[in-house]
Structure formats: C-alpha cells, structure tokens
mmCIF file of C-alpha atoms and ligand atoms in Angstrom:
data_model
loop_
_atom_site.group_PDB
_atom_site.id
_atom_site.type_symbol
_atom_site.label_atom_id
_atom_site.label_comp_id
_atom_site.label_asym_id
_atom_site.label_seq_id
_atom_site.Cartn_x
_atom_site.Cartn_y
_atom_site.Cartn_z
ATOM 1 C CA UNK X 563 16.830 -4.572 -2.305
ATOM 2 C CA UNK X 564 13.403 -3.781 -0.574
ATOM 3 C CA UNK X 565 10.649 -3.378 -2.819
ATOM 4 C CA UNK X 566 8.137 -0.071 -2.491
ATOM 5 C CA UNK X 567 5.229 -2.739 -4.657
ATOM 6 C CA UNK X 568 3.257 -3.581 -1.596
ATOM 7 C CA UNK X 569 -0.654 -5.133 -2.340
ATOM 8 C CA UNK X 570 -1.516 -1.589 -2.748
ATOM 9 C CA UNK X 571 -0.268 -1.362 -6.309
ATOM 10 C CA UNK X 572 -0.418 -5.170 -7.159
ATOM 11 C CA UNK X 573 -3.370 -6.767 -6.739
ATOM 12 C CA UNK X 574 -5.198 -4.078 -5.532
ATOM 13 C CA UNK X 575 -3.913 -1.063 -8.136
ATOM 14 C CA UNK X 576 -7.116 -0.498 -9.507
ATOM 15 C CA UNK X 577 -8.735 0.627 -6.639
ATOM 16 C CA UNK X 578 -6.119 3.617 -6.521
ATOM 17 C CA UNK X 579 -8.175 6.435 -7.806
ATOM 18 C CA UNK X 580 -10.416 5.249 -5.097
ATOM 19 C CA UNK X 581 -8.014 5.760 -2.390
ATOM 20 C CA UNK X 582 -6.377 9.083 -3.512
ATOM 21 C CA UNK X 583 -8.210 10.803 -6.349
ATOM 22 C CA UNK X 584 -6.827 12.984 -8.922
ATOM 23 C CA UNK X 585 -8.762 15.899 -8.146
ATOM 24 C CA UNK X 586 -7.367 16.044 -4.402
ATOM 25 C CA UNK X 587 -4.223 16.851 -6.031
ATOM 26 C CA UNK X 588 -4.530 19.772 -8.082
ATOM 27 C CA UNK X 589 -3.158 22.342 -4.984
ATOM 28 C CA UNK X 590 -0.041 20.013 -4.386
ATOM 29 C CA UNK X 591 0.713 19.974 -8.255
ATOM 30 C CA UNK X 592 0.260 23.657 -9.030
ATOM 31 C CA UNK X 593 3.426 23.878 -6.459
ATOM 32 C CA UNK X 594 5.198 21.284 -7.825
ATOM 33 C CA UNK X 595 4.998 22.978 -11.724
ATOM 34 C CA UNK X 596 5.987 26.601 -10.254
ATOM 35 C CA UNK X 597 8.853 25.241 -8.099
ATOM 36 C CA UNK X 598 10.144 23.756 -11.143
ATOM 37 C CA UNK X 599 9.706 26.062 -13.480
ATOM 38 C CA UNK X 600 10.839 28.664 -10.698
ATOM 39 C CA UNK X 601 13.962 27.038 -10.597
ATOM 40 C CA UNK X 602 15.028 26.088 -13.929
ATOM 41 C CA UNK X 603 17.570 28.470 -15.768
ATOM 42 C CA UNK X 604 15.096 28.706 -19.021
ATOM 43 C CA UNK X 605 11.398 27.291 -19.609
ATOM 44 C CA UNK X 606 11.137 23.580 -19.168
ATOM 45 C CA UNK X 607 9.239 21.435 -21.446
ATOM 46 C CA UNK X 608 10.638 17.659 -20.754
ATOM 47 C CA UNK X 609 9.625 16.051 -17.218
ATOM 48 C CA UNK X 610 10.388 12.677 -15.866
ATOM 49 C CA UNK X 611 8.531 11.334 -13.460
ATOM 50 C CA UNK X 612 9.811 8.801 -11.211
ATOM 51 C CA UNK X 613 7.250 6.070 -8.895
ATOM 52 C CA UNK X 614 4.386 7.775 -10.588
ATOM 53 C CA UNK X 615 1.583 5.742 -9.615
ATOM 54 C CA UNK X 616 -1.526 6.385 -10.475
ATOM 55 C CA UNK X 617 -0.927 9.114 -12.101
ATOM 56 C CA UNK X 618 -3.083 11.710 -10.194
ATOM 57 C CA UNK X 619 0.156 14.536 -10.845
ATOM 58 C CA UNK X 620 0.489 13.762 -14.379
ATOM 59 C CA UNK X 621 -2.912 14.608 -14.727
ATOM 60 C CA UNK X 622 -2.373 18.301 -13.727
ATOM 61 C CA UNK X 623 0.974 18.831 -14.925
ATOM 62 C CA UNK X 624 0.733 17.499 -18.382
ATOM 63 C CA UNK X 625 -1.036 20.437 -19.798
ATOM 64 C CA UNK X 626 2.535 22.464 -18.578
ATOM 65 C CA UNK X 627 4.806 19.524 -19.508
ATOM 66 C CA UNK X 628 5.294 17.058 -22.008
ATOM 67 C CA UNK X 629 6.099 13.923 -19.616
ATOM 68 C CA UNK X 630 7.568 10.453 -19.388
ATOM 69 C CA UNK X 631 6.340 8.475 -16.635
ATOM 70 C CA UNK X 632 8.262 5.851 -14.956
ATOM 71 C CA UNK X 633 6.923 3.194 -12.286
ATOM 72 C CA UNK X 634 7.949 -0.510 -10.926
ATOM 73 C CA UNK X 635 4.265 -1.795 -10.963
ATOM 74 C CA UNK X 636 2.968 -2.264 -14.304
ATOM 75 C CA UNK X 637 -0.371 -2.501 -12.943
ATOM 76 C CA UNK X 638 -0.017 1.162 -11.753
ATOM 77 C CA UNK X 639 1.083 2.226 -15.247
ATOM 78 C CA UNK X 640 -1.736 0.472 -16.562
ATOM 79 C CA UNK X 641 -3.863 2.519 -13.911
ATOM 80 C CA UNK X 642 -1.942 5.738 -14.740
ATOM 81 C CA UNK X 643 -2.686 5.067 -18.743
ATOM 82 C CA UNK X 644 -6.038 4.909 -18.638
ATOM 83 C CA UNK X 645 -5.965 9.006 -17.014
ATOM 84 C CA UNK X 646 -3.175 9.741 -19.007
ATOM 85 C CA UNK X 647 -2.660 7.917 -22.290
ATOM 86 C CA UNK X 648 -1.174 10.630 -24.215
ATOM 87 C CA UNK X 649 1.728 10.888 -21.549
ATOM 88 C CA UNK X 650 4.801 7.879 -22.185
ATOM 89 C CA UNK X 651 4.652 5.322 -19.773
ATOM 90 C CA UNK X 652 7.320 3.088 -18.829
ATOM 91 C CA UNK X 653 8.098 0.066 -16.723
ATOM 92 C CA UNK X 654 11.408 0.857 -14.139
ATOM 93 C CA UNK X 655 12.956 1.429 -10.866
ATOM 94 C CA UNK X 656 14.302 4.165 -9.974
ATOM 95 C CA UNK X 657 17.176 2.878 -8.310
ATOM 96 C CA UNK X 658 18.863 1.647 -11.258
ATOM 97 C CA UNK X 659 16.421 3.131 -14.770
ATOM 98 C CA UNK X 660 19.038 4.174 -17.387
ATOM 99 C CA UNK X 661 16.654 5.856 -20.204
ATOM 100 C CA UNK X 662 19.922 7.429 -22.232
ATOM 101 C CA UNK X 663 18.280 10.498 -22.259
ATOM 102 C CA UNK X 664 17.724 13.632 -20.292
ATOM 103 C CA UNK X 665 15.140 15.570 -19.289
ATOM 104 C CA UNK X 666 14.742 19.677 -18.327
ATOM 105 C CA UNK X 667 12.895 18.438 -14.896
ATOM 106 C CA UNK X 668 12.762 15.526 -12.500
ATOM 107 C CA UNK X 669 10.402 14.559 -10.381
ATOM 108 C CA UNK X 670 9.665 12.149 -7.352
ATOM 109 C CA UNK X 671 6.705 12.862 -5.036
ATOM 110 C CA UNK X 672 5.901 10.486 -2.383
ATOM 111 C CA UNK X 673 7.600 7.538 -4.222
ATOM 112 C CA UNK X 674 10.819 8.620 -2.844
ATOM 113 C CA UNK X 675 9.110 7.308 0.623
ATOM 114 C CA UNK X 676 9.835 3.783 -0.558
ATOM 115 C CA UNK X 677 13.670 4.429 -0.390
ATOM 116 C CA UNK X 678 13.996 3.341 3.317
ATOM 117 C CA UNK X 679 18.287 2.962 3.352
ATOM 118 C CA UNK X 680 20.608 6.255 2.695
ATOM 119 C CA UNK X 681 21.758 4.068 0.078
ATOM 120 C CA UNK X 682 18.633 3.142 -1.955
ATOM 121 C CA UNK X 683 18.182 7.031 -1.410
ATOM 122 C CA UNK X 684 21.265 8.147 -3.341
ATOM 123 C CA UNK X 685 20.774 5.650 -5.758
ATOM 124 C CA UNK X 686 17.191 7.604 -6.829
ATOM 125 C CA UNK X 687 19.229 10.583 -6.399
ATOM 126 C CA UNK X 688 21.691 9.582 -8.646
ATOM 127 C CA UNK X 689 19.064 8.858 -11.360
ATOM 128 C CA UNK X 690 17.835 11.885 -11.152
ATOM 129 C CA UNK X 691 21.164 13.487 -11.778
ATOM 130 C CA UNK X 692 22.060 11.024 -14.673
ATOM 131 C CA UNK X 693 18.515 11.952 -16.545
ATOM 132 C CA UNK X 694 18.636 15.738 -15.504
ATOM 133 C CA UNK X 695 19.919 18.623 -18.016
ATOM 134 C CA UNK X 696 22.578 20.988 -17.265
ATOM 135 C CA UNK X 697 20.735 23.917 -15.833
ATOM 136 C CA UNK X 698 17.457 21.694 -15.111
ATOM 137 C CA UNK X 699 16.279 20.566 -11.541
ATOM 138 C CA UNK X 700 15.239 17.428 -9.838
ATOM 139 C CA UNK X 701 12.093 18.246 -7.359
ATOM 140 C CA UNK X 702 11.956 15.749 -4.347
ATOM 141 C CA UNK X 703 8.951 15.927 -2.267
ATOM 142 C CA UNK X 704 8.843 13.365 0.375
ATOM 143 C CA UNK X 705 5.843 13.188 2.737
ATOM 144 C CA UNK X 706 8.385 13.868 6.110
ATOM 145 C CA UNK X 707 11.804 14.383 7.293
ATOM 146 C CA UNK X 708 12.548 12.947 10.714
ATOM 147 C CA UNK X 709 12.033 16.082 11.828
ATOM 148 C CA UNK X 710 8.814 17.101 10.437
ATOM 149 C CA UNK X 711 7.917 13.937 11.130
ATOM 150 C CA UNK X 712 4.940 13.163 13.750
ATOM 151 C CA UNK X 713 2.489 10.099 14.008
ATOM 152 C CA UNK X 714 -0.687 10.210 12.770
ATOM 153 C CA UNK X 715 -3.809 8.779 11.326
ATOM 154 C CA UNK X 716 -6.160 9.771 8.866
ATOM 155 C CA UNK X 717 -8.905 8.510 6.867
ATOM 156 C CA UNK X 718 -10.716 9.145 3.796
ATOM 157 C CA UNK X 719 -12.068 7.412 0.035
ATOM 158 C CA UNK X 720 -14.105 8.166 -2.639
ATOM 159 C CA UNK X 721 -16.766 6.460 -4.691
ATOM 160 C CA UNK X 722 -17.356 5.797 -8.273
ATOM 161 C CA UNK X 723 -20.347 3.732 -10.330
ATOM 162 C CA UNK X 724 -20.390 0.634 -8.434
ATOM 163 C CA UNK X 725 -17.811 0.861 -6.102
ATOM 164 C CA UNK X 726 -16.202 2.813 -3.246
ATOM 165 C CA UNK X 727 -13.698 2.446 -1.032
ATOM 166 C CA UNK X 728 -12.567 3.971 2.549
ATOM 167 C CA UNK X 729 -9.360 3.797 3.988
ATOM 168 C CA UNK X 730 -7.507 4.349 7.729
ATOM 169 C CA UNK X 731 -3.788 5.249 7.611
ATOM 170 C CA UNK X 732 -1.503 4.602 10.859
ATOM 171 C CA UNK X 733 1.814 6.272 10.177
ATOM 172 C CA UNK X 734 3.865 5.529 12.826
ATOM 173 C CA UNK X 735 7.573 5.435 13.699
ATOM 174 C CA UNK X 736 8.835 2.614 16.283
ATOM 175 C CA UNK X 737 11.983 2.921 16.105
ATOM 176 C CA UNK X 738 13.570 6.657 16.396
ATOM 177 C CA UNK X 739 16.942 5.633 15.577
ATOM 178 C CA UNK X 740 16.312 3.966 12.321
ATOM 179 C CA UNK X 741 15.771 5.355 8.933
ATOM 180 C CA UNK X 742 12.309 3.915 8.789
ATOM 181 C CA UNK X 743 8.444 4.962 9.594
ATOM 182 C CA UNK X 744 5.588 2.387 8.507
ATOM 183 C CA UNK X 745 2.188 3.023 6.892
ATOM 184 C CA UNK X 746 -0.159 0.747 8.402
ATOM 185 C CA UNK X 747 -3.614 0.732 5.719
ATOM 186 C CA UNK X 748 -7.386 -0.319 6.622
ATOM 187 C CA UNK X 749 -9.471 -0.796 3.809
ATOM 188 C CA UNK X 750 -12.676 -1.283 3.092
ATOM 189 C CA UNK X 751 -13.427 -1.940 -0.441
ATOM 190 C CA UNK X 752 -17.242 -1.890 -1.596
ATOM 191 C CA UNK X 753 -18.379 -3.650 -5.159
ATOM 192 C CA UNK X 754 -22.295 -3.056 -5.328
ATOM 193 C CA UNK X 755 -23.779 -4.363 -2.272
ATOM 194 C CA UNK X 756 -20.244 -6.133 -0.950
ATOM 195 C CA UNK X 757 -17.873 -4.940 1.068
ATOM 196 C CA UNK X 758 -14.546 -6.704 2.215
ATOM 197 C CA UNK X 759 -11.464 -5.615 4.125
ATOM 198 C CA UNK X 760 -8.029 -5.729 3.383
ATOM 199 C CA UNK X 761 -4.658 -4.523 5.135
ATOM 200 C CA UNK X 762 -1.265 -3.308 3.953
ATOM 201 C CA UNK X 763 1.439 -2.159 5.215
ATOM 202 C CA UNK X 764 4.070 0.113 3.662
ATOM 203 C CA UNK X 765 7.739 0.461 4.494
ATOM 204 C CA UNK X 766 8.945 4.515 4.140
ATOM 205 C CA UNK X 767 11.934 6.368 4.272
ATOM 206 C CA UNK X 768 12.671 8.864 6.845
ATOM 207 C CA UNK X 769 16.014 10.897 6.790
ATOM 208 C CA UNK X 770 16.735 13.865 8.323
ATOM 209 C CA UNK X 771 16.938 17.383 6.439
ATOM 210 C CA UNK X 772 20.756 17.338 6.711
ATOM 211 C CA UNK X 773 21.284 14.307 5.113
ATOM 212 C CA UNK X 774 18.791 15.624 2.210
ATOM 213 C CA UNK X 775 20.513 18.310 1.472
ATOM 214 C CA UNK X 776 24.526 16.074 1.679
ATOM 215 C CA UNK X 777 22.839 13.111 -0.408
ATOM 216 C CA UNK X 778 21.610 15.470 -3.271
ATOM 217 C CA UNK X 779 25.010 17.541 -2.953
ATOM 218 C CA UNK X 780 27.138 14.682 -3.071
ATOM 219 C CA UNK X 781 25.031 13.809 -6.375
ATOM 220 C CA UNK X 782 26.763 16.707 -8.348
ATOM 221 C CA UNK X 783 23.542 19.199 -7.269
ATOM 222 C CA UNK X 784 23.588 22.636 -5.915
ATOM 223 C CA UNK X 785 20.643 21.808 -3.488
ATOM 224 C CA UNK X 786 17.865 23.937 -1.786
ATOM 225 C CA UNK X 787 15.046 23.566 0.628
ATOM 226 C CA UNK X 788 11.661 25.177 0.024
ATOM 227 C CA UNK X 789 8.815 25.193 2.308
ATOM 228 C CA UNK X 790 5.950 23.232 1.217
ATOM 229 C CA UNK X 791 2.984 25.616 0.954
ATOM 230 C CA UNK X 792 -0.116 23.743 0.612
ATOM 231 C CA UNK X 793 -3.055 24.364 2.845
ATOM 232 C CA UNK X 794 -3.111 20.750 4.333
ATOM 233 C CA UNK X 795 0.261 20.077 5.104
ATOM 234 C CA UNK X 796 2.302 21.060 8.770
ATOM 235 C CA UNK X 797 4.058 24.146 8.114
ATOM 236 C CA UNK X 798 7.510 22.489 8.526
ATOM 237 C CA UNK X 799 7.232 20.287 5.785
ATOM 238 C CA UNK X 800 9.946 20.774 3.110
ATOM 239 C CA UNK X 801 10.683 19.553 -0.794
ATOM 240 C CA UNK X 802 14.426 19.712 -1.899
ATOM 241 C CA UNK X 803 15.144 20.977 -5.545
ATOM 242 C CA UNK X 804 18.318 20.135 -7.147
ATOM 243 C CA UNK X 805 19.926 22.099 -9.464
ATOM 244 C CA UNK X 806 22.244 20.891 -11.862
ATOM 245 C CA UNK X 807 25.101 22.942 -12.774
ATOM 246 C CA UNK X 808 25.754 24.548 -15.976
ATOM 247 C CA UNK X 809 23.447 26.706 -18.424
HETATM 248 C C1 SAM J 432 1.986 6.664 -3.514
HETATM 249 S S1 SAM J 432 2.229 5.994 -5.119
HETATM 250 C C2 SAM J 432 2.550 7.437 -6.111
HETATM 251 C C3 SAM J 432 1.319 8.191 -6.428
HETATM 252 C C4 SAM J 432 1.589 9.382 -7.319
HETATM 253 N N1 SAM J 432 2.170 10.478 -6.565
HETATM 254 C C5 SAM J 432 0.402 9.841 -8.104
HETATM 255 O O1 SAM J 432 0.425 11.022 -8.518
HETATM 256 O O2 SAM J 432 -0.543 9.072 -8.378
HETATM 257 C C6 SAM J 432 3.865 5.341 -4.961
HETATM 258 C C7 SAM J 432 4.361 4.630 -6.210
HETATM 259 O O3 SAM J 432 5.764 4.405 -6.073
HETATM 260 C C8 SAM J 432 6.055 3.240 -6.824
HETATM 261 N N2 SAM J 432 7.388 2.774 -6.436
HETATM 262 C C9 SAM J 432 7.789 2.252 -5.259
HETATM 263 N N3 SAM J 432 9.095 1.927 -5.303
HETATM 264 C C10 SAM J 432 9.539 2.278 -6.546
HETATM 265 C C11 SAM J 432 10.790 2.200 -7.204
HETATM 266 N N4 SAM J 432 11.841 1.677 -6.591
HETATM 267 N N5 SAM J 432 10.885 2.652 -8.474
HETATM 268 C C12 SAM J 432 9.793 3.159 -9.122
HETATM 269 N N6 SAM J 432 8.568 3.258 -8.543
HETATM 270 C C13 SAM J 432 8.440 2.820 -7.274
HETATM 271 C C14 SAM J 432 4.920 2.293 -6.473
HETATM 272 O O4 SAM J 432 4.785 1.258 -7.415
HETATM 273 C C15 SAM J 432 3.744 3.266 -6.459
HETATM 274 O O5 SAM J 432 3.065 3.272 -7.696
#
C-alpha cells in the first residue's frame, strides 16, 4: 500500500499551520457543514473525519458538530490537538479503520487525494459506508477530477512569533492515462533570522467523475454531485455526497 505520510506531516508537521492556516478555511468549511446538513434526512450531530490533518476544518465545524478525528500521522494529530483538544483524536487509516461505531456524517477533504489506485479509493469509500448511519451522508471533496483537472502552481505562507514559512506548489500530471497527478512542494522555512529549504513531493489521486459516482454506488450509496461553490476554486470543481439508504 502507498502511504499519503510524505515529510510534510512527519518531520515537518509542525510547520502546517504555517503552510495552510485555519483561517483560510472558514469559506470552504461553511460549504462543507451546509452540504451535510443539506443532505442528511434529520439534523446531524456525530461527524467523522477522515485524513484530518491539521485540523484547520475541525476548527470551523466543531461549533456545528461534535467530531472524531481520524489521521495516519500522529504528529498531525498532535498538530490538530493543540487547535482542537476538545474534539477526539485518533490514530488510523482510512483504508482499513474499523471504529465499531457510526456516525450521522462522514467526511474526507483533500485526504482522499492520497488514494492514488481505484482500489485504495473504494477501500476509503467503503469506510465511510461501514461508519455512516442509515439516512446519514459521507461528503468527499477531492481537490480535482481528471476532468477538472489542469496544472498549476501557486504559492503562499504565513508567519507566526518567530517563524514563517513560504511555499511553491507544482501540481502537475505526466502521465494522462494513469490515475495519478503529483504535488511537487518548495519550501522555505524561516526560524528567527534562519531560513532553510526543503522539498516534497506528494503522490494524488485523480479519477474521473464517472468512476466517482460507480465507486461510491457500488459502496451501497445513492450518490450525487454538487458543484463546489467557493470563490477560489474553477467553477467545474465538484464534491460527491453519499447517501446512505434508510431513515
Ligand atoms: C492535506 S492534509 C489534510 C488537511 C486538512 N484538510 C485540514 O483541515 O487541516 C492530508 C492529511 O491526510 C493524511 N492521510 C494521508 N493518507 C491517509 C490515510 N490513508 N489515512 C488517513 N489519513 C491519511 C495525512 O497524514 C495528512 O495529515
């Protein structure tokens, strides 16, 4: 199996909130809560999150949500604590996690990315589906489908007493056959008066919006595509929801 841990959220976890802060979330999140709640047959309280990093979600949709948050780096968990601590935390992937319980919502944001083969894919699916309610969803909001997929680089960082950090993402695709785009990452990572540079690369998913919509389906989900409406993201960008039957 091919690990989504890269240096990113090893060694270097604790420069996270540096990289992607929680306040450039809080548009993103307010459309994750009312696609959820939108879609769930009565009020949902319980929320899993699977690959939740740092946290930076959590942080907005706790206040709506009492949530359980699941990663494979404990030192992202330990990263997500310290902005979260009254949320659960707990070490697992979410290829195979088995909590024995269920939940009224599940959620994966761009930690689904990590699932580059149709069948690490279903297997996150299928988690979601084991730890979903009857009548609860499971939101998936990958960063790109192959076909809302372009290449692209960006840049950005942000600075806090002592230290700062900027970054330069590459996203690029090589091979257009393949179920696979890479995230190349520059970084420059300042302590006081010292900077130093580091690179990592990430392996992502990228599967078209057909196969989205069969792999949750053939998970036991009625399945639907919503536009992702967020004022910094290519109009053709989609989440899936997954509903699971019953009341
Ligand atoms: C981009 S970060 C998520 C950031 C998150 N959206 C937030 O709000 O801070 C991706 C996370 O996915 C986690 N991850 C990658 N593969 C995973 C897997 N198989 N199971 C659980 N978590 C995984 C990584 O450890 C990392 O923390």
């Amino acid at each position: 199996m091919k690990s989504g841990v890269t240096r990113m959220y090893k060694s270097l976890a604790s420069w996270w909130h540096l990289l992607s802060s929680p306040e450039t979330y809080t548009e993103a999140a307010a459309f994750y809560r009312d696609t959820i709640i939108g879609n769930c047959t009565a009020r949902p309280v319980t929320l899993l999150e699977l690959g939740s990093g740092g946290g930076n979600n959590a942080s907005h949709l706790k206040s709506c949500f009492q949530i359980t948050l699941v990663d494979l780096s404990p030192e992202m968990l330990t990263v997500s604590r310290s902005l979260n601590p009254e949320c659960e935390h707990i070490q697992g992937d979410m290829r195979s996690l088995r909590l024995s319980r269920e939940f009224d919502a599940v959620f994966i944001e761009d930690a689904i990315d990590y699932m580059t083969t149709e069948g690490d894919l279903s297997r996150a699916i299928e988690t979601a589906f084991v730890h979903c309610r009857s009548g609860g969803v499971a939101l998936f909001a990958p960063d790109y489908t192959r076909e809302s997929f372009r290449p692209t680089t960006s840049h950005g960082g942000h600075d806090s007493e002592g230290r700062g950090m900027r970054y330069l993402e590459w996203v690029h695709a090589p091979d257009p056959t393949d179920t696979t785009y890479i995230a190349d990452f520059a970084m420059l990572l300042r302590s006081g008066e010292e900077v130093s540079c580091e690179y990592d690369r990430h392996m992502c998913g990228l599967f078209r919006h057909e196969d989205w919509l069969r792999l949750i389906t053939n998970a036991g989900f009625r399945v639907k595509a919503v536009r992702f409406e967020h004022s910094e993201v290519e109009p053709g960008t989609f989440v899936f929801v997954g509903i699971k039957p019953g009341t």
